[in-house]
CSV table of C-alpha atoms and ligand atoms in Angstrom, one decimal:
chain,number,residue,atom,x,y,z
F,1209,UNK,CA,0.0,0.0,0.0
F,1210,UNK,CA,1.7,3.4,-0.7
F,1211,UNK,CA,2.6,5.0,1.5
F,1212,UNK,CA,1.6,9.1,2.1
F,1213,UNK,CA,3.8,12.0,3.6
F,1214,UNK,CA,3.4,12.5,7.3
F,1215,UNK,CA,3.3,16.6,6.1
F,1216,UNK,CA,1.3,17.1,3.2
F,1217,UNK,CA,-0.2,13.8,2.4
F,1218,UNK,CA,1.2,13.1,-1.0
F,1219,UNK,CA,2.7,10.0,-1.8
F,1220,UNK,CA,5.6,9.5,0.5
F,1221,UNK,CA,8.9,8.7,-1.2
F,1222,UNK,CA,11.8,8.2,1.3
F,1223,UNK,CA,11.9,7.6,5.3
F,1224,UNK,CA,13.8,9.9,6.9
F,1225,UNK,CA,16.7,8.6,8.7
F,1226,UNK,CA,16.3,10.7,11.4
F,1227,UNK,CA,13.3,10.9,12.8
F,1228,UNK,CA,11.6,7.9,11.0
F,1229,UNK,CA,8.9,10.2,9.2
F,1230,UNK,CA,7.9,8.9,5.8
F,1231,UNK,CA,8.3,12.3,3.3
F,1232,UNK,CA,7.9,13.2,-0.1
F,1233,UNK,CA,10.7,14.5,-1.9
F,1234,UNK,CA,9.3,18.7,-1.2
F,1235,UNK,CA,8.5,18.4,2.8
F,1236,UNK,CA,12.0,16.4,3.0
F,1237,UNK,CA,13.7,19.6,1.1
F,1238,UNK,CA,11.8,22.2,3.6
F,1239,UNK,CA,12.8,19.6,6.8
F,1240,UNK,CA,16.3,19.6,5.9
F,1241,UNK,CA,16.7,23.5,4.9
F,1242,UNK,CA,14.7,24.4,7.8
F,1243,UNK,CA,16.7,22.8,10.7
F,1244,UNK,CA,20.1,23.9,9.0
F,1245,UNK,CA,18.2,27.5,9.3
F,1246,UNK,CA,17.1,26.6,12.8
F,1247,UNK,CA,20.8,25.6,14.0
F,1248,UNK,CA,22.0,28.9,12.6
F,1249,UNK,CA,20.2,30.9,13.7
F,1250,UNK,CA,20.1,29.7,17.3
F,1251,UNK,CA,23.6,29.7,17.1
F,1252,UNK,CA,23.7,33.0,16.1
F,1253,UNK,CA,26.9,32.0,13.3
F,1254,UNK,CA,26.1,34.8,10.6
F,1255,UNK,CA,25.8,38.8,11.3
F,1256,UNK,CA,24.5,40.7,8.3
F,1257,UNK,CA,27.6,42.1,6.4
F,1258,UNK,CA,29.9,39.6,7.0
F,1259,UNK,CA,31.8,37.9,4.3
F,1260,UNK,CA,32.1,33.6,4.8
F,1261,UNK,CA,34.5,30.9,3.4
F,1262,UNK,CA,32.8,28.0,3.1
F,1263,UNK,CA,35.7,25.0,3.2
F,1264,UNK,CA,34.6,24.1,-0.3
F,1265,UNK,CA,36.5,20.2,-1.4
F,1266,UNK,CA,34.1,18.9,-3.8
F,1267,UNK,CA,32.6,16.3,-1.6
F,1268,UNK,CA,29.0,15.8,-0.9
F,1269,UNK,CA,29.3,17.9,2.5
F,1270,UNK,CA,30.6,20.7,1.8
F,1271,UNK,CA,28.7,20.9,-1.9
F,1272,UNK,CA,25.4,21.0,0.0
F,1273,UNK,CA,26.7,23.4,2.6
F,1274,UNK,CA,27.8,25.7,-0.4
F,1275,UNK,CA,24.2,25.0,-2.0
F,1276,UNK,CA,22.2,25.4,1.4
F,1277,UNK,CA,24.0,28.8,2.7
F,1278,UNK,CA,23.6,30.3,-1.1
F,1279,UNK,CA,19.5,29.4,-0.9
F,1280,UNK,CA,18.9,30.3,3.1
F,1281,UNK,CA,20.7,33.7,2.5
F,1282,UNK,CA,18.8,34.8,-0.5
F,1283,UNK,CA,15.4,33.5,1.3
F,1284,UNK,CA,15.9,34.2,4.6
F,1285,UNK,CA,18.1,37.7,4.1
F,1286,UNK,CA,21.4,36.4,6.1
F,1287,UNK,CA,23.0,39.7,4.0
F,1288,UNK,CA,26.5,37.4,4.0
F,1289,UNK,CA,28.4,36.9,1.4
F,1290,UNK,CA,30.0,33.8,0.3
F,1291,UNK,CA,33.4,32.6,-0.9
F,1292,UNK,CA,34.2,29.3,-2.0
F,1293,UNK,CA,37.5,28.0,-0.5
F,1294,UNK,CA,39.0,24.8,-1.6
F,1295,UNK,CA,43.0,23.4,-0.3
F,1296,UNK,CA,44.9,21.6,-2.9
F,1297,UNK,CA,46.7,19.0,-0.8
F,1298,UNK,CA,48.3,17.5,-4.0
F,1299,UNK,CA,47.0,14.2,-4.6
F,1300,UNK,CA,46.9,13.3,-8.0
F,1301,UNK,CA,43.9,10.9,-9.2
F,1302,UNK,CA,41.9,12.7,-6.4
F,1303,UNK,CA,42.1,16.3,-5.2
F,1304,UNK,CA,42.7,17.4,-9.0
F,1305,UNK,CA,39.9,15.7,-9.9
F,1306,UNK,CA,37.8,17.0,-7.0
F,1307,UNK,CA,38.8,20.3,-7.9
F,1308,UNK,CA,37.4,20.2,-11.3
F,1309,UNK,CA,34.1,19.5,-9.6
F,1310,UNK,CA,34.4,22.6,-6.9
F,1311,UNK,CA,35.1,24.9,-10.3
F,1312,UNK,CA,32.2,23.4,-11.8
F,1313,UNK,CA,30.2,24.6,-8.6
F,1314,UNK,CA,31.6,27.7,-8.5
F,1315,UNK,CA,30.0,27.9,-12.0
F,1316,UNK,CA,26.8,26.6,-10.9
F,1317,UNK,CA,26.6,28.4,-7.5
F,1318,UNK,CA,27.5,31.9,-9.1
F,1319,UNK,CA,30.2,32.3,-6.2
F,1320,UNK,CA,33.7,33.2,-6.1
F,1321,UNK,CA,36.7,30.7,-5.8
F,1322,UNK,CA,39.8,30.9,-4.1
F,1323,UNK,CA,42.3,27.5,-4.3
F,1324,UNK,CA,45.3,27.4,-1.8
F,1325,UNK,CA,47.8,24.4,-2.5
F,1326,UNK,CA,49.7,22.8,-0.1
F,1327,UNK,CA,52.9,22.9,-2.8
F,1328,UNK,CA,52.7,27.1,-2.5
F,1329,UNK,CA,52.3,26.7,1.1
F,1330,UNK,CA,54.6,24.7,2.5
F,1331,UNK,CA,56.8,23.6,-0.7
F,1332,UNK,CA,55.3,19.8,-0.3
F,1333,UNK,CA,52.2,18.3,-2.2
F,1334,UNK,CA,51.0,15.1,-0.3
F,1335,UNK,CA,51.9,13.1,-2.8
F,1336,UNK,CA,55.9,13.9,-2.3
F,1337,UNK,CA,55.6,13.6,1.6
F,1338,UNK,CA,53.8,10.2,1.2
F,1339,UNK,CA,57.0,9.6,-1.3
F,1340,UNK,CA,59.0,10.6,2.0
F,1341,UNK,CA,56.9,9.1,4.6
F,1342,UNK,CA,55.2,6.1,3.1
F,1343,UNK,CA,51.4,5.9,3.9
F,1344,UNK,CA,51.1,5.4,7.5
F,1345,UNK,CA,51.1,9.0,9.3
F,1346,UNK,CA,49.8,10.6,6.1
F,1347,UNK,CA,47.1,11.7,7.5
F,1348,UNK,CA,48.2,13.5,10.4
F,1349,UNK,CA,50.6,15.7,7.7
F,1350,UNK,CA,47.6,16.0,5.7
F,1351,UNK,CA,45.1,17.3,8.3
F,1352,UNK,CA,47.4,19.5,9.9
F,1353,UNK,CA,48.1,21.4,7.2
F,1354,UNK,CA,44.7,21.5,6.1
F,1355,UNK,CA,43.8,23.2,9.1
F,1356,UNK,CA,46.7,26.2,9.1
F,1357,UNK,CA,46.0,26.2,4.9
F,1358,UNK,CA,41.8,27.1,5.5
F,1359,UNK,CA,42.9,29.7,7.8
F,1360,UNK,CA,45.8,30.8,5.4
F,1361,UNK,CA,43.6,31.0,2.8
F,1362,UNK,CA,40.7,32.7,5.0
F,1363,UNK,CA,43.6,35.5,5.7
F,1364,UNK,CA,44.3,36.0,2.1
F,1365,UNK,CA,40.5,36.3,1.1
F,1366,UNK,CA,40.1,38.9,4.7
F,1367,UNK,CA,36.6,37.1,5.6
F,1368,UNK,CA,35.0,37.2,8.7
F,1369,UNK,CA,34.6,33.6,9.0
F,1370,UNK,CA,35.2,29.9,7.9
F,1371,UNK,CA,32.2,27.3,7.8
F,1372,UNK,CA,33.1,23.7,6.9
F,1373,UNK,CA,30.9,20.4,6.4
F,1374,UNK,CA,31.8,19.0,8.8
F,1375,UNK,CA,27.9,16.5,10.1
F,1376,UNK,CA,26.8,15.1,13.1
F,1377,UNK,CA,28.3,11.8,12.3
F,1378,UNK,CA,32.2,13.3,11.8
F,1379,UNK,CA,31.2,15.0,15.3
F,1380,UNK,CA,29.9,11.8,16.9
F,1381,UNK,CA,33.1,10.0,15.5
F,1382,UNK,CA,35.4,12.7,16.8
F,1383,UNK,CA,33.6,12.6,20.4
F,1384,UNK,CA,34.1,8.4,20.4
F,1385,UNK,CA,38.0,9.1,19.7
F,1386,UNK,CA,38.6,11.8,22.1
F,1387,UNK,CA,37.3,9.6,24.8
F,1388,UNK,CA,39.4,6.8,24.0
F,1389,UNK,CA,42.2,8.8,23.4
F,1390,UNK,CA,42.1,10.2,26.9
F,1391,UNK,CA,42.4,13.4,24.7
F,1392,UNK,CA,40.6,16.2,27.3
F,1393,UNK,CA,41.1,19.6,25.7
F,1394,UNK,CA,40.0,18.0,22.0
F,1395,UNK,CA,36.6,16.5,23.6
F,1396,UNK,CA,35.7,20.1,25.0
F,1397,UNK,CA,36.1,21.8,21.9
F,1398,UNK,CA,34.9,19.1,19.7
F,1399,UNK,CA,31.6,19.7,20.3
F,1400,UNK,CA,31.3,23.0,19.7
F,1401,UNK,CA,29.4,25.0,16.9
F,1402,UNK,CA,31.8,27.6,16.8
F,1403,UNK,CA,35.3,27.2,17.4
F,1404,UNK,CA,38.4,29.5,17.8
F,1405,UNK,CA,35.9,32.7,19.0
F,1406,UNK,CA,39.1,34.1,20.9
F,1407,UNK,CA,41.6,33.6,17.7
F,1408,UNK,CA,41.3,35.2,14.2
F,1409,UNK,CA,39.1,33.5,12.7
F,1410,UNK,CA,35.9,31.7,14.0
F,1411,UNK,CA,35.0,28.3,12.0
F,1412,UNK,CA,31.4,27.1,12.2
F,1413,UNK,CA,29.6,23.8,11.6
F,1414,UNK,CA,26.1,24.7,10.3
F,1415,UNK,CA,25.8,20.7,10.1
F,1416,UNK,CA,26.5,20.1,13.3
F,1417,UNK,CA,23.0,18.1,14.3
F,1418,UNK,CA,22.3,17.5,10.0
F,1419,UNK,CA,22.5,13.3,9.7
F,1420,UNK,CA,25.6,12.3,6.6
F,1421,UNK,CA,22.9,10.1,5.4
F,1422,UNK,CA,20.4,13.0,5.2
F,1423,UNK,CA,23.0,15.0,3.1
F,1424,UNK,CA,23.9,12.7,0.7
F,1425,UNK,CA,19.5,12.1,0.5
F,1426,UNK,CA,19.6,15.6,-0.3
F,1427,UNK,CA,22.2,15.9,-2.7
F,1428,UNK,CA,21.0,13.1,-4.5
F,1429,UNK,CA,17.6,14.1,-5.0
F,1430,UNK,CA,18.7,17.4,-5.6
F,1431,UNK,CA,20.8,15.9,-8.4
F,1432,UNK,CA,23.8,18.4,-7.3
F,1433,UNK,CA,27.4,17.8,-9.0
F,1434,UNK,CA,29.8,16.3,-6.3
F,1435,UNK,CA,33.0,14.5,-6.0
F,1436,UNK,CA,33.0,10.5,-4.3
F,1437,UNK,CA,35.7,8.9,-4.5
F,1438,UNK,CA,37.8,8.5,-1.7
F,1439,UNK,CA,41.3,9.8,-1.1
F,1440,UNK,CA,44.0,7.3,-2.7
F,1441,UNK,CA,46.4,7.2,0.1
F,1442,UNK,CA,42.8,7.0,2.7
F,1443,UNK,CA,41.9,5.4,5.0
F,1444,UNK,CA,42.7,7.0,8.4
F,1445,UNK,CA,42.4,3.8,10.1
F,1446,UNK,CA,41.4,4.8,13.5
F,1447,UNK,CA,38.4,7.4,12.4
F,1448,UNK,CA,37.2,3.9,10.5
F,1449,UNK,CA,37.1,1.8,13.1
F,1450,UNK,CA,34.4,5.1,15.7
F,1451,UNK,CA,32.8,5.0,12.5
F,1452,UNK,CA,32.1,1.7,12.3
F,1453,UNK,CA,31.6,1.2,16.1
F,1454,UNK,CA,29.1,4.2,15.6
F,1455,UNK,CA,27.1,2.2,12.8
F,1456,UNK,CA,26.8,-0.7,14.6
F,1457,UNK,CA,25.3,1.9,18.0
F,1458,UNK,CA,23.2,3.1,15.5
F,1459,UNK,CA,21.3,-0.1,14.3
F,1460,UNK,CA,20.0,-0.9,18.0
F,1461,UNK,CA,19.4,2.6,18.8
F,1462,UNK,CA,18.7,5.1,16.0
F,1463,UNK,CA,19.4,8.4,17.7
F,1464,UNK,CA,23.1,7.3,18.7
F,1465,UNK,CA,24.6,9.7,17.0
F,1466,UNK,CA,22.9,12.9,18.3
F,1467,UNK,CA,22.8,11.2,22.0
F,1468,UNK,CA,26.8,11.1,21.5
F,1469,UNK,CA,26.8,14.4,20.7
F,1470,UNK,CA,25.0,15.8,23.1
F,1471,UNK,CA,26.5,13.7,26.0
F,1472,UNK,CA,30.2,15.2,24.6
F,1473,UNK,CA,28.6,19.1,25.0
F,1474,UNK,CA,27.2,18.0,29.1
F,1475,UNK,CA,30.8,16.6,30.0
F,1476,UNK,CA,32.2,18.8,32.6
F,1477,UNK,CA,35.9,19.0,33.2
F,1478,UNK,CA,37.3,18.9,36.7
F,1479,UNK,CA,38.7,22.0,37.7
F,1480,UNK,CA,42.4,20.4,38.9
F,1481,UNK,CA,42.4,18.7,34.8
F,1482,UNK,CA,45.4,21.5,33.3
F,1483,UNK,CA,44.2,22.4,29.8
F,1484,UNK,CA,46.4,23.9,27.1
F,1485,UNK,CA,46.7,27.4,27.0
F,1486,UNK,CA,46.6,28.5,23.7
F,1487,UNK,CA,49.3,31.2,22.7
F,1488,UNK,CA,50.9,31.7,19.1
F,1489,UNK,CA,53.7,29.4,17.4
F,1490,UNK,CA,56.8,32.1,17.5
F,1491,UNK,CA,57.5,30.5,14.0
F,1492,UNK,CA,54.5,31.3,12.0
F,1493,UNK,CA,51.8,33.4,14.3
F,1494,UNK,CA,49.1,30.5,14.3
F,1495,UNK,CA,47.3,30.1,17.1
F,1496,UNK,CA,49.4,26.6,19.3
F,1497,UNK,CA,49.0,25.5,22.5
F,1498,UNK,CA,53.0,24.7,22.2
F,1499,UNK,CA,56.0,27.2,21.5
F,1500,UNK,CA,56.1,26.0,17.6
F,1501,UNK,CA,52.9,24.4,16.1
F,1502,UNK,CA,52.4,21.4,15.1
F,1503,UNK,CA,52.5,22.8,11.2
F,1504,UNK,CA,56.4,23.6,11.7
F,1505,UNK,CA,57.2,20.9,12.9
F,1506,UNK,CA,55.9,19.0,10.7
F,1507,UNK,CA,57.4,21.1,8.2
F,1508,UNK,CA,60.9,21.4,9.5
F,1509,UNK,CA,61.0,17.5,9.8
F,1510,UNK,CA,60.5,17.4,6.2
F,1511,UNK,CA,62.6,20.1,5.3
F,1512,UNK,CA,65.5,18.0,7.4
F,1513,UNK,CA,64.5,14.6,6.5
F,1514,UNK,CA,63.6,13.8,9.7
F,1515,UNK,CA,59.5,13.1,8.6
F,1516,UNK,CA,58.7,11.4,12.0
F,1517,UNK,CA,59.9,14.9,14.2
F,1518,UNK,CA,56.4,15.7,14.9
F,1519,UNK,CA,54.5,12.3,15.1
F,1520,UNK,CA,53.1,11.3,18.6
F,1521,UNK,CA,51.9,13.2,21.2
F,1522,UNK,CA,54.8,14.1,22.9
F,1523,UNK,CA,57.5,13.4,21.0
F,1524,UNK,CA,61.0,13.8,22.8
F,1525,UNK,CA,62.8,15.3,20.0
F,1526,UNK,CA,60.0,17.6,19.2
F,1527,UNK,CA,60.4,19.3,22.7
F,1528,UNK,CA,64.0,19.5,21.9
F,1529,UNK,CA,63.2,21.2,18.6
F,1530,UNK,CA,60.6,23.3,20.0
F,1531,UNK,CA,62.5,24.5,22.9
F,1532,UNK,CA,65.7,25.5,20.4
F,1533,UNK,CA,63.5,27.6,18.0
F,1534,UNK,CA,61.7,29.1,20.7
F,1535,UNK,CA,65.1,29.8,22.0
F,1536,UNK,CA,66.1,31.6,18.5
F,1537,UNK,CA,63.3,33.1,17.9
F,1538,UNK,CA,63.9,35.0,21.1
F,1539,UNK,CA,67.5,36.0,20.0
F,1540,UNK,CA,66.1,36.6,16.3
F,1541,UNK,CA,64.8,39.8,17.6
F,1542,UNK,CA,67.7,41.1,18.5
F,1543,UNK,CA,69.4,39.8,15.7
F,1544,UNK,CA,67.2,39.7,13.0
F,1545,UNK,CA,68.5,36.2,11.9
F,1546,UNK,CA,64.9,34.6,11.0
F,1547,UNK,CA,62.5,36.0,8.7
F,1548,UNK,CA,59.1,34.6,8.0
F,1549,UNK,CA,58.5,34.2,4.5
F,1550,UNK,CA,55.1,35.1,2.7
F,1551,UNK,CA,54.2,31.9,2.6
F,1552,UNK,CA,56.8,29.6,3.8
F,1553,UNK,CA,59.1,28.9,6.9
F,1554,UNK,CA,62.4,29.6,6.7
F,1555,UNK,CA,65.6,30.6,8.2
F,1556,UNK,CA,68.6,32.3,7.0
F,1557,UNK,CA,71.3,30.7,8.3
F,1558,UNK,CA,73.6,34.1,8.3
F,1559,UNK,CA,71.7,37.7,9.0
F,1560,UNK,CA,73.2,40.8,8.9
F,1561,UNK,CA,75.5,40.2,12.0
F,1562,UNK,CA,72.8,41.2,13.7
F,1563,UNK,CA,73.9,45.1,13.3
F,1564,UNK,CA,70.8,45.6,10.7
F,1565,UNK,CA,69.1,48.7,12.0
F,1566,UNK,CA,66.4,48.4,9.3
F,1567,UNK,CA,64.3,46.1,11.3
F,1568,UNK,CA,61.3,47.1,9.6
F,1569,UNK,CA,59.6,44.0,9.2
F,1570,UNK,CA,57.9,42.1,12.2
F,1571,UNK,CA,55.6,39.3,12.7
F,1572,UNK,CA,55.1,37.4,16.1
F,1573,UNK,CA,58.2,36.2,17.3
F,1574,UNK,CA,60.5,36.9,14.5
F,1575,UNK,CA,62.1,40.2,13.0
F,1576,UNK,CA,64.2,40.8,9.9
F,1577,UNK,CA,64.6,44.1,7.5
F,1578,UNK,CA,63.4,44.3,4.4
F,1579,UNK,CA,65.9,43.2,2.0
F,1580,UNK,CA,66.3,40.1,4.0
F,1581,UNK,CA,62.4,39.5,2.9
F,1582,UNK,CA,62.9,39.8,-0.1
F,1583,UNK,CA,66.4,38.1,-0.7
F,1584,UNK,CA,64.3,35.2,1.2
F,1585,UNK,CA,60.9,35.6,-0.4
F,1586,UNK,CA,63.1,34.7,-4.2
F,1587,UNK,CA,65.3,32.4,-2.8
F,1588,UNK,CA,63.6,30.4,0.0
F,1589,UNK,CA,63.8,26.9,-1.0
F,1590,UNK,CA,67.8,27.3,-1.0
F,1591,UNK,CA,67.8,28.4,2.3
F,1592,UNK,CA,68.6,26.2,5.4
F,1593,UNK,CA,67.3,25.7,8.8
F,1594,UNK,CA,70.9,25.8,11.6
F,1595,UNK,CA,72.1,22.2,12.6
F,1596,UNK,CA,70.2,20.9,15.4
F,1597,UNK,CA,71.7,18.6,18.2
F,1598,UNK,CA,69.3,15.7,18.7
G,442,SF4,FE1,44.6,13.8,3.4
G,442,SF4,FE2,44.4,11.5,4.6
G,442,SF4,FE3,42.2,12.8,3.9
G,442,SF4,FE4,43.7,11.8,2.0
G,442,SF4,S1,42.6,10.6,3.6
G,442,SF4,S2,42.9,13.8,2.0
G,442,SF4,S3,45.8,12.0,2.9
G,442,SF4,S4,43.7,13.4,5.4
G,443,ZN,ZN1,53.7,27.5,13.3
């Protein structure tokens, strides 16, 4: 017998996966826009006038966020205005490809584009630190750049914000590996809508309660243009195996997901449990909880083919490392001996004797004059980093 739609009585043409409700295709469209509205504007995420990056990869989540912020801001009246922004990790047979389909959006969606790549960033595409590392801490390279590139690229475009795809099932799974990572400061902040309020840049999660199988409903019945394969050098292993644990939760009990979630945002912290204090890295100015952030010292491992530097969570010779730069970065203001390039980290390995009295050119925690820039900012893949005792 068909079946009608618990709203408006048609013939009912999907169940919805979370609440149950049989829908037609129209009151499933209006369910799904209308509690992305709801979260945002209970959140309070968007003031009129302000200018958004949506983390734009081609993928199914962030397509339908680019999609669903374009149609709530022209019907609703957000007054935003929104900027695609996509990160070329390098990948070939993936990233390129999904590229191709975030220019096609950009076509479709009428919005502007802005690509950052991993290669102008740092001097590495993934596929030449997976040709260094091999394929087993990819992932931790990968995402940590990704971060610093989004806000990077954020900088460059001056917006107000970053919004990313990021659903209720990537929060659920990132709850599940906090807790068994014993990871206390990432299962405060996971949770949250809004992130880094104090820093720069906030980044927002208008999908934060919206179901993955709900979004790829709606970008299928939608028909919209996104990219599915998965990454080649995928899978992180140990987001798999939450995200499988969380499938299994979910067939005996339905609203797992959302009852993970909010049982992460009612955890309390005990107030002798010491929590990071975020500062700056005196390297590059992003916001780290550690003298140097994780970014450099990913990077300098690389740069000193020494790839596993950063890897683990406290890594002896990363201290080391970090307490040396810190240590020069100090005595770089003085002598301007380390200059930050536009884009890159580097270090000159001889300044001006450190009698330059053109120290015109400052960013946290290093100093250097102007024609030190600019000697660096032609020549900075020459350059070398001082010999480190490990
Ligand atoms: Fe990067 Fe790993 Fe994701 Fe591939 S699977 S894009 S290497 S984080
Ligand atoms: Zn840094």
């Amino acid at each position: 017998m068909p079946v009608n739609c618990s709203s408006c009585k048609r013939a009912a043409i999907l169940k919805r996966p979370k609440t149950g409700d049989a829908l037609c295709k129209e009151c499933f469209f209006s369910a799904f826009e209308e509690e992305v509205h709801h979260t945002i504007k209970s959140a309070g995420l968007f003031t009129p006038g302000e200018t958004i990056a949506v983390g734009a990869s081609g993928g199914k989540d962030s397509t339908v966020l680019a999609y669903v912020l374009k149609l709530l801001n022209q019907r609703y009246n957000y007054n935003i205005q929104l900027i695609l922004l996509s990160v070329d990790e390098g990948i070939t047979g993936y990233r390129d490809d999904s590229l191709e389909t975030v220019k096609r959006n950009q076509q479709q969606y009428d919005l502007p584009l802005k690509i950052v790549s991993y290669e102008e960033l740092y001097g590495w595409t993934m596929d030449a630190i997976v040709k260094q590392i091999g394929l087993k801490n990819n992932c931790t390279f990968c995402g940590v750049f990704r971060r610093q590139a989004l806000d990077r690229g954020a900088m460059i475009l001056k917006v107000d914000k970053i919004v990313t795809g990021h659903n209720a099932d990537d929060i659920a799974e990132t709850v599940i590996m906090n807790v068994l990572r014993g990871d206390i400061a990432r299962l405060r902040r996971c949770t949250a809508i809004t992130t880094g309020m104090d820093g720069a840049l906030p980044r927002c999660k208008p999908f934060k309660y919206t179901y993955e199988k709900e979004i790829v409903m709606y970008a299928y019945f939608k028909k919209l243009d996104y990219f599915s394969t998965e990454c080649v050098y995928s899978p992180n292993a140990y987001r798999g195996f939450a995200r499988a644990f969380i499938k299994d939760l979910e067939k005996m009990r339905p609203s797992a997901i959302i009852d993970i979630i909010h049982s992460g945002e009612s955890l309390s912290v005990k107030k002798e449990v010491r929590m990071p204090v975020q500062g700056q890295c005196s390297r590059c100015g992003y916001m780290s909880s550690n003298p140097v952030c994780k970014a450099c010292v990913l990077l300098e491992g690389l740069n000193r083919g020494l790839p596993r530097l950063g890897i683990g969570k406290e890594h002896k010779e990363r201290r080391k490392l970090a307490d040396k730069l810190a240590q020069e970065e100090a005595q770089s203001i003085s002598s301007p001996a380390a200059v930050f390039g536009e884009m890159n980290i580097v270090r000159v390995e001889k300044s001006h004797g450190g009698s330059c009295s053109q120290l015109s050119v400052k960013v946290p925690g290093v100093a250097g004059c102007e024609e030190e820039v600019k000697k660096l900012q032609l020549d900075r893949r020459k350059l070398t980093v001082d010999d480190i005792d490990f």
